[in-house]
GROMACS .gro file of C-alpha atoms in nm:
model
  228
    1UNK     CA    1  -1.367   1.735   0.700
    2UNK     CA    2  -1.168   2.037   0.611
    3UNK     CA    3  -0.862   1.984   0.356
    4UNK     CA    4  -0.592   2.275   0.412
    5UNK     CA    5  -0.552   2.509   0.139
    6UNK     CA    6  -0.226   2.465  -0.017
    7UNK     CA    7  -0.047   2.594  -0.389
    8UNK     CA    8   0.152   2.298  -0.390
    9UNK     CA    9  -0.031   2.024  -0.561
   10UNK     CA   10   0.275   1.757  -0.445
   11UNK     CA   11   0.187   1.856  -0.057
   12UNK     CA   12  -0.075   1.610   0.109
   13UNK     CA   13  -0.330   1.811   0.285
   14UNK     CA   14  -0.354   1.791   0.694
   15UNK     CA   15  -0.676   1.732   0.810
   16UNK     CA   16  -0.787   1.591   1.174
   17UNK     CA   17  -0.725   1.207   1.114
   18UNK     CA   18  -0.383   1.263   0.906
   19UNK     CA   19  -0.217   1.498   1.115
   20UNK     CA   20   0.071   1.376   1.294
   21UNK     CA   21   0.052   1.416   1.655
   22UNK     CA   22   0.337   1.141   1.775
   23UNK     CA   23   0.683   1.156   1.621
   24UNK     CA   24   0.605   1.407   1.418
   25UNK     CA   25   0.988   1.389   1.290
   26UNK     CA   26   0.919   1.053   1.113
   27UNK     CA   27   0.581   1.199   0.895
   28UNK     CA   28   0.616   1.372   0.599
   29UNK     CA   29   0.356   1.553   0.353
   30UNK     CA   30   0.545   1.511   0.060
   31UNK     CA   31   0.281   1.335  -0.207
   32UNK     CA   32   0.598   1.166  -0.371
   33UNK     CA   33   0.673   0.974  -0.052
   34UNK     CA   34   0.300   0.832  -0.079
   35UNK     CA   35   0.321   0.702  -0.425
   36UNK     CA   36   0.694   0.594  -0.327
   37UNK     CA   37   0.544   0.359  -0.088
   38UNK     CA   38   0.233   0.257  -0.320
   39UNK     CA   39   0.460   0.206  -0.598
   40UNK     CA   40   0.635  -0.039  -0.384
   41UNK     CA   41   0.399  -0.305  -0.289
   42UNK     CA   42   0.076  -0.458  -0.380
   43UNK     CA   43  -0.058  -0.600  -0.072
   44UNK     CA   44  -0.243  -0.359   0.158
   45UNK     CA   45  -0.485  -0.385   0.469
   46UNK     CA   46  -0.838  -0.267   0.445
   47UNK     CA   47  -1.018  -0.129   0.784
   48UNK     CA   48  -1.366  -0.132   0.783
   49UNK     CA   49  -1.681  -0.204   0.998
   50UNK     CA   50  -1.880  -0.486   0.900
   51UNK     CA   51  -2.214  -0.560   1.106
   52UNK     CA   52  -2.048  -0.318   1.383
   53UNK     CA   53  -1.723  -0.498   1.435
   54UNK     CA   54  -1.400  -0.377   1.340
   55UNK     CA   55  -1.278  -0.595   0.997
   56UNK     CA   56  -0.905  -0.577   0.859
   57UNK     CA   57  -0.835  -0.766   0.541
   58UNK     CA   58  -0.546  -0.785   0.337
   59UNK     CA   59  -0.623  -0.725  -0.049
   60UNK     CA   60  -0.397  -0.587  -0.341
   61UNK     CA   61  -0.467  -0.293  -0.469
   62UNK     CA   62  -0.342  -0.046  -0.793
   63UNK     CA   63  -0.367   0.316  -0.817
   64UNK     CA   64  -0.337   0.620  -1.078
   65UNK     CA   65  -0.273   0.973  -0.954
   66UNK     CA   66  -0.606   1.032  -0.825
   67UNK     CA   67  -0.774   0.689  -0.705
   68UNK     CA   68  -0.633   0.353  -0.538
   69UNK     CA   69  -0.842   0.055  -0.649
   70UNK     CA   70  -0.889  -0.200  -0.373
   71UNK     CA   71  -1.066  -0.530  -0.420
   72UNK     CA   72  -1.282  -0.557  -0.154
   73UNK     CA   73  -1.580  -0.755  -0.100
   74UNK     CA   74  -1.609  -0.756   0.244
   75UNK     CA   75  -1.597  -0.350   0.219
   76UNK     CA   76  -1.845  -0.334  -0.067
   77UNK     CA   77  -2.062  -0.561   0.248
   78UNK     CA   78  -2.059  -0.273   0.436
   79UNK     CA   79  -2.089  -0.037   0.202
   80UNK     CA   80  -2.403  -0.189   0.114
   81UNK     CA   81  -2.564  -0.119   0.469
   82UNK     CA   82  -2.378   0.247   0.513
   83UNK     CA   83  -2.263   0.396   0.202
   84UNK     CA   84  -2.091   0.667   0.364
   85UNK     CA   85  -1.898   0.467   0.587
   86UNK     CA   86  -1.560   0.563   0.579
   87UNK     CA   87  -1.292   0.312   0.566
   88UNK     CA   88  -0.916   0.322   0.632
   89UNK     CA   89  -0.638   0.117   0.390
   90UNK     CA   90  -0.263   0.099   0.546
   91UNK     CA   91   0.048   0.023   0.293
   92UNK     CA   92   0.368  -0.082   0.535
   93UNK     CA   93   0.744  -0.194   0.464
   94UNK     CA   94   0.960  -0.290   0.706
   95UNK     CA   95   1.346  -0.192   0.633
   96UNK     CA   96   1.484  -0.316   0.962
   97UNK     CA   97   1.514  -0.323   1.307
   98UNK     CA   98   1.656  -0.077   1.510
   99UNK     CA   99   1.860  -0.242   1.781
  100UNK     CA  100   1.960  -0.002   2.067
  101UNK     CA  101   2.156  -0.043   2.441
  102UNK     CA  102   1.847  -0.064   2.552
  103UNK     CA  103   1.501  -0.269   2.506
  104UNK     CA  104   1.296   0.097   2.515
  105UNK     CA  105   1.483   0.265   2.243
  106UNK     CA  106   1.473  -0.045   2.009
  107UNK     CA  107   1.236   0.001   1.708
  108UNK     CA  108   1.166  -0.063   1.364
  109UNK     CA  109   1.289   0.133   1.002
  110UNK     CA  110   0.965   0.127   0.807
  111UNK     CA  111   0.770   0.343   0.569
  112UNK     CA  112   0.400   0.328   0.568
  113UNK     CA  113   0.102   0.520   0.386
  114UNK     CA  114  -0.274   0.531   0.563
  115UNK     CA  115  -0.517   0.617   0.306
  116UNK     CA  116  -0.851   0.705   0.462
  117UNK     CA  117  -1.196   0.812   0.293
  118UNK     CA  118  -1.539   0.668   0.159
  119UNK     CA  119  -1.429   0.454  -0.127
  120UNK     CA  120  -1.689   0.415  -0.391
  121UNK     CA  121  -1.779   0.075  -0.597
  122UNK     CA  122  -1.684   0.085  -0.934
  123UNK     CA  123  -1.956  -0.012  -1.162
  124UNK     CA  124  -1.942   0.153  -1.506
  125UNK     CA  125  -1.793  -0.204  -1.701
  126UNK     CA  126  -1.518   0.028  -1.866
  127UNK     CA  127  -1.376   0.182  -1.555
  128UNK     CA  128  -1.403  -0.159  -1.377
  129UNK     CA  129  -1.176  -0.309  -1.692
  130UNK     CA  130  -0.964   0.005  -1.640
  131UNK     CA  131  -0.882  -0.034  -1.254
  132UNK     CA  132  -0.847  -0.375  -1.313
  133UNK     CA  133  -0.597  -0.361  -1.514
  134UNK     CA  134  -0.377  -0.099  -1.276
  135UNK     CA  135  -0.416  -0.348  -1.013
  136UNK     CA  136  -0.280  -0.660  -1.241
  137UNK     CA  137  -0.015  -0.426  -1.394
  138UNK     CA  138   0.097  -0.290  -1.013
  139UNK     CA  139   0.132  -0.616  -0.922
  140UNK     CA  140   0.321  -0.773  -1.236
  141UNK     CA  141   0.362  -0.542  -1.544
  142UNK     CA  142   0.311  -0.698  -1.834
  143UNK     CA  143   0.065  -0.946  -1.730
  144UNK     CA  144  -0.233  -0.778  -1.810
  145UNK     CA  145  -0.171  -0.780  -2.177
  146UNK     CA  146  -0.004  -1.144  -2.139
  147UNK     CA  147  -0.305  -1.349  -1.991
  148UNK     CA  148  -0.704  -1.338  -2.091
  149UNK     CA  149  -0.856  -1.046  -1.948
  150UNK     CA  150  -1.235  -1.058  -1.742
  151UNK     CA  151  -1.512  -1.134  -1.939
  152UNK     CA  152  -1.840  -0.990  -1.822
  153UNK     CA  153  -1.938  -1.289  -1.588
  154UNK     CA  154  -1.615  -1.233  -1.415
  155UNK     CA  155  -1.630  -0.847  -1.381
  156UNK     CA  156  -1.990  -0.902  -1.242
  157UNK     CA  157  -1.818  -1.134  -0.996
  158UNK     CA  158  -1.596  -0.876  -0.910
  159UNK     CA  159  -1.563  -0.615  -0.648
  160UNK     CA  160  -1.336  -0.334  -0.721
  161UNK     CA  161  -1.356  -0.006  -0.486
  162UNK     CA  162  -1.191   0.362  -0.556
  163UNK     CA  163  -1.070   0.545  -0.258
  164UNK     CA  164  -0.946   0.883  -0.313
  165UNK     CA  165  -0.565   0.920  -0.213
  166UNK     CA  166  -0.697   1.325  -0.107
  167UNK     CA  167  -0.653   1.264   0.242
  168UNK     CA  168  -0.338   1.030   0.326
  169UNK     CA  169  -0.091   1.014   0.606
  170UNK     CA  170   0.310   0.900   0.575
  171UNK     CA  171   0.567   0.797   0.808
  172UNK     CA  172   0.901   0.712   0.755
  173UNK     CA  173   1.164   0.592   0.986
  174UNK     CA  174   1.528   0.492   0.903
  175UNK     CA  175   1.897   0.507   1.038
  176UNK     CA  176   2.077   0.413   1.329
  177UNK     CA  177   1.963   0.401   1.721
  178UNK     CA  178   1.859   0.724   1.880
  179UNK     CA  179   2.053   0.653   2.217
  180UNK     CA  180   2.370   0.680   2.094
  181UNK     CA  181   2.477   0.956   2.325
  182UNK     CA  182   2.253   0.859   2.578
  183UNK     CA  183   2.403   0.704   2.941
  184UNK     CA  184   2.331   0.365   2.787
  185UNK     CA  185   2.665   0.434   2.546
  186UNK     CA  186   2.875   0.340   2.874
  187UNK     CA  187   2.767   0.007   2.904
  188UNK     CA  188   2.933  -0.116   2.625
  189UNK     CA  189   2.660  -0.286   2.422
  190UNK     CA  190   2.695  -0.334   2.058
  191UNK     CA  191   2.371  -0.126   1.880
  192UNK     CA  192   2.322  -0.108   1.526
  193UNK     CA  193   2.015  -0.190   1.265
  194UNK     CA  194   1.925  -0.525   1.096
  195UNK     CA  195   1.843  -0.497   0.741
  196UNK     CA  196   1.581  -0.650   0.594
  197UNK     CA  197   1.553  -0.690   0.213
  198UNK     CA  198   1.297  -0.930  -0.019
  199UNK     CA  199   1.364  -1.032  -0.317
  200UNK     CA  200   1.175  -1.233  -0.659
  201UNK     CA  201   1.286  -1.590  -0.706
  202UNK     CA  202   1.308  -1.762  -1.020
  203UNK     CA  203   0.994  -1.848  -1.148
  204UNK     CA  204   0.814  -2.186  -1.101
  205UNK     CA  205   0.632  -2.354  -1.351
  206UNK     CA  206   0.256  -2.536  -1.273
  207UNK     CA  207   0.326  -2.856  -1.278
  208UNK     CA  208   0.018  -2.921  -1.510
  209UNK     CA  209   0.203  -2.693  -1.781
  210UNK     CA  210   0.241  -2.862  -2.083
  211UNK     CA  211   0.627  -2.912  -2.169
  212UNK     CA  212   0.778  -2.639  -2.409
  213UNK     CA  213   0.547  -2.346  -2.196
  214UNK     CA  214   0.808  -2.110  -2.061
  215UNK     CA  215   0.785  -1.811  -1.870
  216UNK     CA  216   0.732  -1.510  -2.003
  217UNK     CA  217   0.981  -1.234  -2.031
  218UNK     CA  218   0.827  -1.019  -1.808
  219UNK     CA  219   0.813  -1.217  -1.559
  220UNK     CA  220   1.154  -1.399  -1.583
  221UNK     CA  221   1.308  -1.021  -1.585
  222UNK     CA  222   1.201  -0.952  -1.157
  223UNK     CA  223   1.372  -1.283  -1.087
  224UNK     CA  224   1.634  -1.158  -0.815
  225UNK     CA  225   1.487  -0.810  -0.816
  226UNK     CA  226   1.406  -0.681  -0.498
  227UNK     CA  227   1.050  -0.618  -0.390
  228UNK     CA  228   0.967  -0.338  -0.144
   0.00000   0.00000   0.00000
């Protein structure tokens, strides 16, 4: 694999499987736009082969600049048998749909991240502890500091992989219907988008929480705060 040389550190490189090749208008290089859509959720979908058949699991993840930590067991499987097997992690929100005249041009507004690479399994205790904690803390800040942290039987229970965010692809789609000027304009169809938003609900106690327990503030604070 071949990265292309670049002097802008905030440009992701092009190489043969993050090149876009089909509506190129909707990709974009920009690194902010990949840690835009990181940032954003904490649920992704890990790709890998595991005893030669295509596996896809969803998993939450963290990340710093460099590395996105994915906990993976079934990955760290088939890591075990092929350590350089590459694996591929997708990241996708869906803004809308895109309702046209027409049942061809309809479509969705999204923006979604592929991440692809040889991830590696963390075993050093501290950097375990460390992308731990960006996982918990992309998920729910605050929490990390909040509840009790791993012990060592736990970490040693735990699989945690770093995959490099070097080679990533983005595409973005939003707006209105691309057949607005089309023939399909005549027939007098109404053609617009459908937002979709998500949003935190109030929290919920455990019912097995002893009375005078209340949430903490961190938490209480994404109530009605919207999520993607």
């Amino acid at each position: 694999m071949t990265y292309t040389d670049t002097d802008d550190s905030r440009t992701l490189p092009q190489t043969e499987r993050t090149t876009h090749r089909r509506l190129r208008e909707q990709g974009s290089t920009d690194r902010a736009d990949l840690e835009a859509i990181l940032d954003a959720g904490f649920v992704c979908h890990l790709g890998v082969m595991v005893d030669g058949a295509p596996v896809v699991v969803p998993t939450v993840y963290g990340r710093d600049e460099r590395w996105l930590y994915v906990h993976g067991s079934v990955a760290s499987r088939s890591l075990a048998a092929d350590p350089g097997a590459a694996v591929c992690v997708t990241v996708t929100h869906v803004d809308g749909l895109v309702l046209a005249r027409s049942v061809f041009e309809h479509g969705v507004n999204y923006r979604s991240a592929m991440v692809h690479g040889v991830p590696r399994t963390i075993t050093d205790e501290a950097e375990k502890l460390e992308g731990l904690r960006r996982l918990t803390e992309h998920a729910t800040p605050g929490q990390w500091t909040y509840a009790r942290q791993p012990n060592r039987k736990e970490l040693a229970a735990t699989t945690l992989l770093a995959l490099s965010l070097e080679e990533a692809s983005v595409k973005i789609r939003s707006g209105a219907p691309d057949d607005g000027a089309s023939a399909d304009a005549e027939l007098g169809l109404w053609a617009g988008t459908l937002p979709l938003n998500a949003r935190w609900g109030a929290p919920t106690a455990d019912p097995l929480l002893p009375t005078g327990i209340t949430a903490p503030a961190h938490v209480v604070a994404r109530a009605g705060t919207r999520h993607g």
